[in-house]
Coordinates of C-alpha atoms and ligand atoms in Angstrom, one line a residue:
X1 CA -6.4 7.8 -22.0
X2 CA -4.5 7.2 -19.1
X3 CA -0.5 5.7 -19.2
X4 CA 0.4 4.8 -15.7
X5 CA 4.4 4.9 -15.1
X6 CA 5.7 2.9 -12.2
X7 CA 9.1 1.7 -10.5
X8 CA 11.8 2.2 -8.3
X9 CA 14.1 5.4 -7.3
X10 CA 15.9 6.6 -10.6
X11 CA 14.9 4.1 -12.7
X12 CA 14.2 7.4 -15.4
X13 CA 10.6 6.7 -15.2
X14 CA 10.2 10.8 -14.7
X15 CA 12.3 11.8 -17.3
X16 CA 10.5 9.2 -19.7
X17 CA 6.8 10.1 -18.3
X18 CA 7.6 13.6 -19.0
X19 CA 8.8 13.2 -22.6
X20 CA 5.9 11.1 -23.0
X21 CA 3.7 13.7 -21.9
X22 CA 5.2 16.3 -24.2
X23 CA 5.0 14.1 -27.1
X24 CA 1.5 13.0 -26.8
X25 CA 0.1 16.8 -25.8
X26 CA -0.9 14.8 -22.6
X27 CA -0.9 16.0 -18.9
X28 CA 1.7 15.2 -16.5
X29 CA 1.3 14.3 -12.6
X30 CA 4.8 13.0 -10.8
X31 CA 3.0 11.4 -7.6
X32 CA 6.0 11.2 -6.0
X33 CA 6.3 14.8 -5.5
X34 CA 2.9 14.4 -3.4
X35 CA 4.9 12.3 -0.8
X36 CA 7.8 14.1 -1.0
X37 CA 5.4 17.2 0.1
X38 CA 4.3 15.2 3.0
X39 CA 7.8 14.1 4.3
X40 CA 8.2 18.1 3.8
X41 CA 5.8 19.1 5.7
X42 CA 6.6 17.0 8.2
X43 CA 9.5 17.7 9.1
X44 CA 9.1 21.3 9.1
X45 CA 5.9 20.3 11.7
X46 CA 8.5 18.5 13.6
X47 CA 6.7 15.3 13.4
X48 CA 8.0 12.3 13.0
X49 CA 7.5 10.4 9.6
X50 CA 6.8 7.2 11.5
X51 CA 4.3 8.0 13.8
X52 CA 0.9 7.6 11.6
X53 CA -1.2 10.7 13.0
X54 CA 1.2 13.3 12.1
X55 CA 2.0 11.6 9.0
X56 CA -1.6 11.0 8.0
X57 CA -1.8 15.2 8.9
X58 CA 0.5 16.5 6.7
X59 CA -1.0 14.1 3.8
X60 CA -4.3 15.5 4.9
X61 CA -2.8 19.4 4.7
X62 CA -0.9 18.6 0.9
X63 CA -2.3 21.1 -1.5
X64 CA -1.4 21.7 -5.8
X65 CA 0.6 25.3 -4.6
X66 CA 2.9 22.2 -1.9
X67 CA 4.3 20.5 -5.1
X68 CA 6.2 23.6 -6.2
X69 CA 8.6 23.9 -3.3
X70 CA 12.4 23.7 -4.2
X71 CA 12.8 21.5 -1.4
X72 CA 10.5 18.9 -2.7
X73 CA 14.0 17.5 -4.9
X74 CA 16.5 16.8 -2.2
X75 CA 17.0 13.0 -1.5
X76 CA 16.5 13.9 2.3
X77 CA 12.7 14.4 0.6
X78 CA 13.0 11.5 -0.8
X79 CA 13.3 9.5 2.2
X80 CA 11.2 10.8 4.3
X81 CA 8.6 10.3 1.6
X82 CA 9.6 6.5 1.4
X83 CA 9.1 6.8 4.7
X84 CA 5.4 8.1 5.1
X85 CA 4.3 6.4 2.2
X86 CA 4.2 2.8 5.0
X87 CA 1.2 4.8 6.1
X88 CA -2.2 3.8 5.0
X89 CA -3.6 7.0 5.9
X90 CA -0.7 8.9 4.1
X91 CA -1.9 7.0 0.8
X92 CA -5.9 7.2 1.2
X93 CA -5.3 11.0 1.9
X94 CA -3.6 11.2 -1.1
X95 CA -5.5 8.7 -3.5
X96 CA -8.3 11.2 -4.5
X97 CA -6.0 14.0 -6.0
X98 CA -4.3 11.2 -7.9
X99 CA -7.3 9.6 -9.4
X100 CA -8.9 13.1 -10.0
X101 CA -6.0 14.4 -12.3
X102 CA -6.1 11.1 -14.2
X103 CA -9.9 11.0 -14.8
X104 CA -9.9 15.3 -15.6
X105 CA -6.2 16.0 -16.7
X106 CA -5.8 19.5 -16.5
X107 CA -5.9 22.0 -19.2
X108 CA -8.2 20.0 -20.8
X109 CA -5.7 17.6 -22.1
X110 CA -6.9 14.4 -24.0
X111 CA -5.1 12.2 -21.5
X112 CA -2.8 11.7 -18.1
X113 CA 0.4 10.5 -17.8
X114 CA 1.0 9.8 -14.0
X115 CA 4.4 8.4 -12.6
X116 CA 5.2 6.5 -9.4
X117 CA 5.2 3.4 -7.3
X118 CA 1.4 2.5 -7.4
X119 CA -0.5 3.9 -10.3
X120 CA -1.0 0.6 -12.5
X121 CA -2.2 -1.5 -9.5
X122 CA -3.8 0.9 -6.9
X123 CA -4.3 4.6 -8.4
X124 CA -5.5 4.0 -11.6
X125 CA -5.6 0.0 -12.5
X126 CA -7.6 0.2 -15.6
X127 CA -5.2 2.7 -17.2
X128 CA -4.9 1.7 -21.0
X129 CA -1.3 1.6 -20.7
X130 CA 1.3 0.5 -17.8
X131 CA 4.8 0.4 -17.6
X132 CA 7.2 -0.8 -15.1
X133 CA 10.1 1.1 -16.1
X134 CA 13.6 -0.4 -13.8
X135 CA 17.2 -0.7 -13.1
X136 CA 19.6 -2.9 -11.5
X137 CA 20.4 -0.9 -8.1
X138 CA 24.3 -0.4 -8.7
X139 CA 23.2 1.6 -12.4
X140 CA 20.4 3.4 -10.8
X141 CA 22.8 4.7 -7.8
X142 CA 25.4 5.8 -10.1
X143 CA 22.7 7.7 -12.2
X144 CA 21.8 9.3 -8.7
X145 CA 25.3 10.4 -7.7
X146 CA 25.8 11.9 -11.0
X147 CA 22.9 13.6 -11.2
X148 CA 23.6 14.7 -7.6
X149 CA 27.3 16.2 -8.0
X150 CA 25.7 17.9 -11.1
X151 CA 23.7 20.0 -8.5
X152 CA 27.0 20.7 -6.7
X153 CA 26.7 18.6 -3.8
X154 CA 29.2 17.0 -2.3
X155 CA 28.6 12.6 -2.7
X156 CA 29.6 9.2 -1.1
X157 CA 28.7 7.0 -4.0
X158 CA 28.6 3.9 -1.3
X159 CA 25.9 6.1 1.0
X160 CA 23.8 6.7 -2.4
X161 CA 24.0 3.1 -3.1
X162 CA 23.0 2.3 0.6
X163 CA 20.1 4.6 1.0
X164 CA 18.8 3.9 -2.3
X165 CA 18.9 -0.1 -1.2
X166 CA 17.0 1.1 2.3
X167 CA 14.0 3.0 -0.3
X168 CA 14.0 -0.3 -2.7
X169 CA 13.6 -2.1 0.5
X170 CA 10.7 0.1 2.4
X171 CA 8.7 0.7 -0.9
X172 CA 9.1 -3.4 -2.0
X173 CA 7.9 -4.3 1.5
X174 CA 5.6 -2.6 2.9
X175 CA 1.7 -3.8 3.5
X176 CA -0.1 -1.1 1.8
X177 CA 0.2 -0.7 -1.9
X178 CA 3.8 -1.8 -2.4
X179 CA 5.7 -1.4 -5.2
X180 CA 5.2 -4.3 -7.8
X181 CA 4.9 -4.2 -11.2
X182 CA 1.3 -4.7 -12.4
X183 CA 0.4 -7.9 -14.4
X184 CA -0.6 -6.2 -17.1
X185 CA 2.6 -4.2 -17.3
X186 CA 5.4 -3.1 -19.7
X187 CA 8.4 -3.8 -18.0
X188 CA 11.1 -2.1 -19.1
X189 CA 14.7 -2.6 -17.7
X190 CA 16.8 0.4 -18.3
X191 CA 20.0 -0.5 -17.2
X192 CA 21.9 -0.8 -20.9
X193 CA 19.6 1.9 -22.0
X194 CA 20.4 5.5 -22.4
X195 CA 17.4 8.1 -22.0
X196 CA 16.3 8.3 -25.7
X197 CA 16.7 4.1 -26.2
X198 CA 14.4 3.8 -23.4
X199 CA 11.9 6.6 -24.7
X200 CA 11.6 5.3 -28.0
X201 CA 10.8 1.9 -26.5
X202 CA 8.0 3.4 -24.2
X203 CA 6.7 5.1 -27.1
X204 CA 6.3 2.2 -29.1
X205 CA 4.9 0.4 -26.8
X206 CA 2.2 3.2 -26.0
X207 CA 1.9 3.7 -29.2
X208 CA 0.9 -0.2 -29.6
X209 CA -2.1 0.2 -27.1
X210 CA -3.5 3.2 -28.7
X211 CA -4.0 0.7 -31.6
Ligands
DC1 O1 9.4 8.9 -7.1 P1 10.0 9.6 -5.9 O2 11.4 9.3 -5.6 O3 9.8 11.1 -5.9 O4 9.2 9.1 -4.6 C1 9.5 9.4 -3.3 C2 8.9 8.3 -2.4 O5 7.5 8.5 -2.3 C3 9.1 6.9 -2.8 O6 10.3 6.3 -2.3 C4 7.9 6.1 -2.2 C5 6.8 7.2 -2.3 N1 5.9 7.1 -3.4 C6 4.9 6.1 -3.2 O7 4.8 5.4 -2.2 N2 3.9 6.0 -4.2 C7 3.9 6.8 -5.3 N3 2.9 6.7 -6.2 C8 5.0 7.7 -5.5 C9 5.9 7.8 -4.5

């Protein structure tokens, strides 16, 4: 079985597709680390994350060992990912690895949860269960500053709120596989929610499909 976990920048989708994970002894994938390795590699390349051949390089040079790299969680990560992901060679070099984990989870677990921007409509569209988990903008920036002064660095809440507008924009708008929730989707808006309100809801509504 295969629950496909989409939306927006700090919307809680990782936090609720791990949980679901845990609960359901299935294995996780957070695809966005994937691009985050790319914009990663990148940079440490020197390339530039708009210019298609190096991008589509460093997507090509992304192994399982990339995704454990510290580095990987800044925001700077973040959006140079957003930024690489425009690519269409970024996403086919990446699209293979994705579908692979759902359709043999590791471990030999029963099922795959995978997380991201694209996984109900373009990485895995018959997955038995979508959700479109999001977040009005102002609630998702403040969870992002929090979370970021928890880490010890120093925040401009109206910068977090800016750059996380910039990412809404780039991954809403661009050509290839943009984010949008699928039509057979869950969508579940997490803005009056705390993290255990909005895990019991995904559960249920997982646990609905798995009849
Ligand atoms: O989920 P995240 O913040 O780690 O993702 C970083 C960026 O990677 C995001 O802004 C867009 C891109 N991404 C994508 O295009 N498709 C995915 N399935 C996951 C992430």
């Amino acid at each position: 079985m295969i629950i496909a976990i989409d939306g927006p920048a700090a919307a809680g989708k990782g936090t609720l597709a791990r949980r679901l994970a845990a609960e359901l002894g299935f294995a996780y994938l957070d695809t966005g680390l994937l691009y985050r390795a790319v914009g990663i590699g990148l940079k440490r390349a020197g390339g530039e994350p708009d210019n298609k051949e190096d991008a589509t390089m460093a997507a090509q040079r992304v192994t399982p060992a990339c995704l454990q790299d510290p580095a990987l969680r800044s925001d700077e990560a973040g959006q140079l990912a957003s930024k690489a992901a425009i690519v269409p060679g970024v996403r086919a070099a990446l699209l293979e690895f994705q579908r692979d984990f759902a359709r043999t989870p590791p471990g030999g677990a029963k099922g795959a949860v995978l997380d991201g921007r694209d996984i109900g409509t373009v990485v895995c569209p018959n997955a038995a269960c979508k959700i479109f988990v999001t977040g009005s903008l102002e609630v998702r920036a403040a969870r992002r500053a929090k979370e970021l002064r928890e880490r010890g660095e120093a925040v401009i809440d109206e910068r977090v709120l800016q750059e996380m507008r910039e990412r809404d924009e780039r991954d809403t708008r661009r050509s290839s596989a943009p984010l949008v929730p699928a039509r057979d989707a869950f969508v579940l808006d997490t803005s009056d929610m705390n993290a255990e309100e909005a895990f019991q809801a995904a559960l249920a509504h997982v646990r609905s499909r798995m009849g």
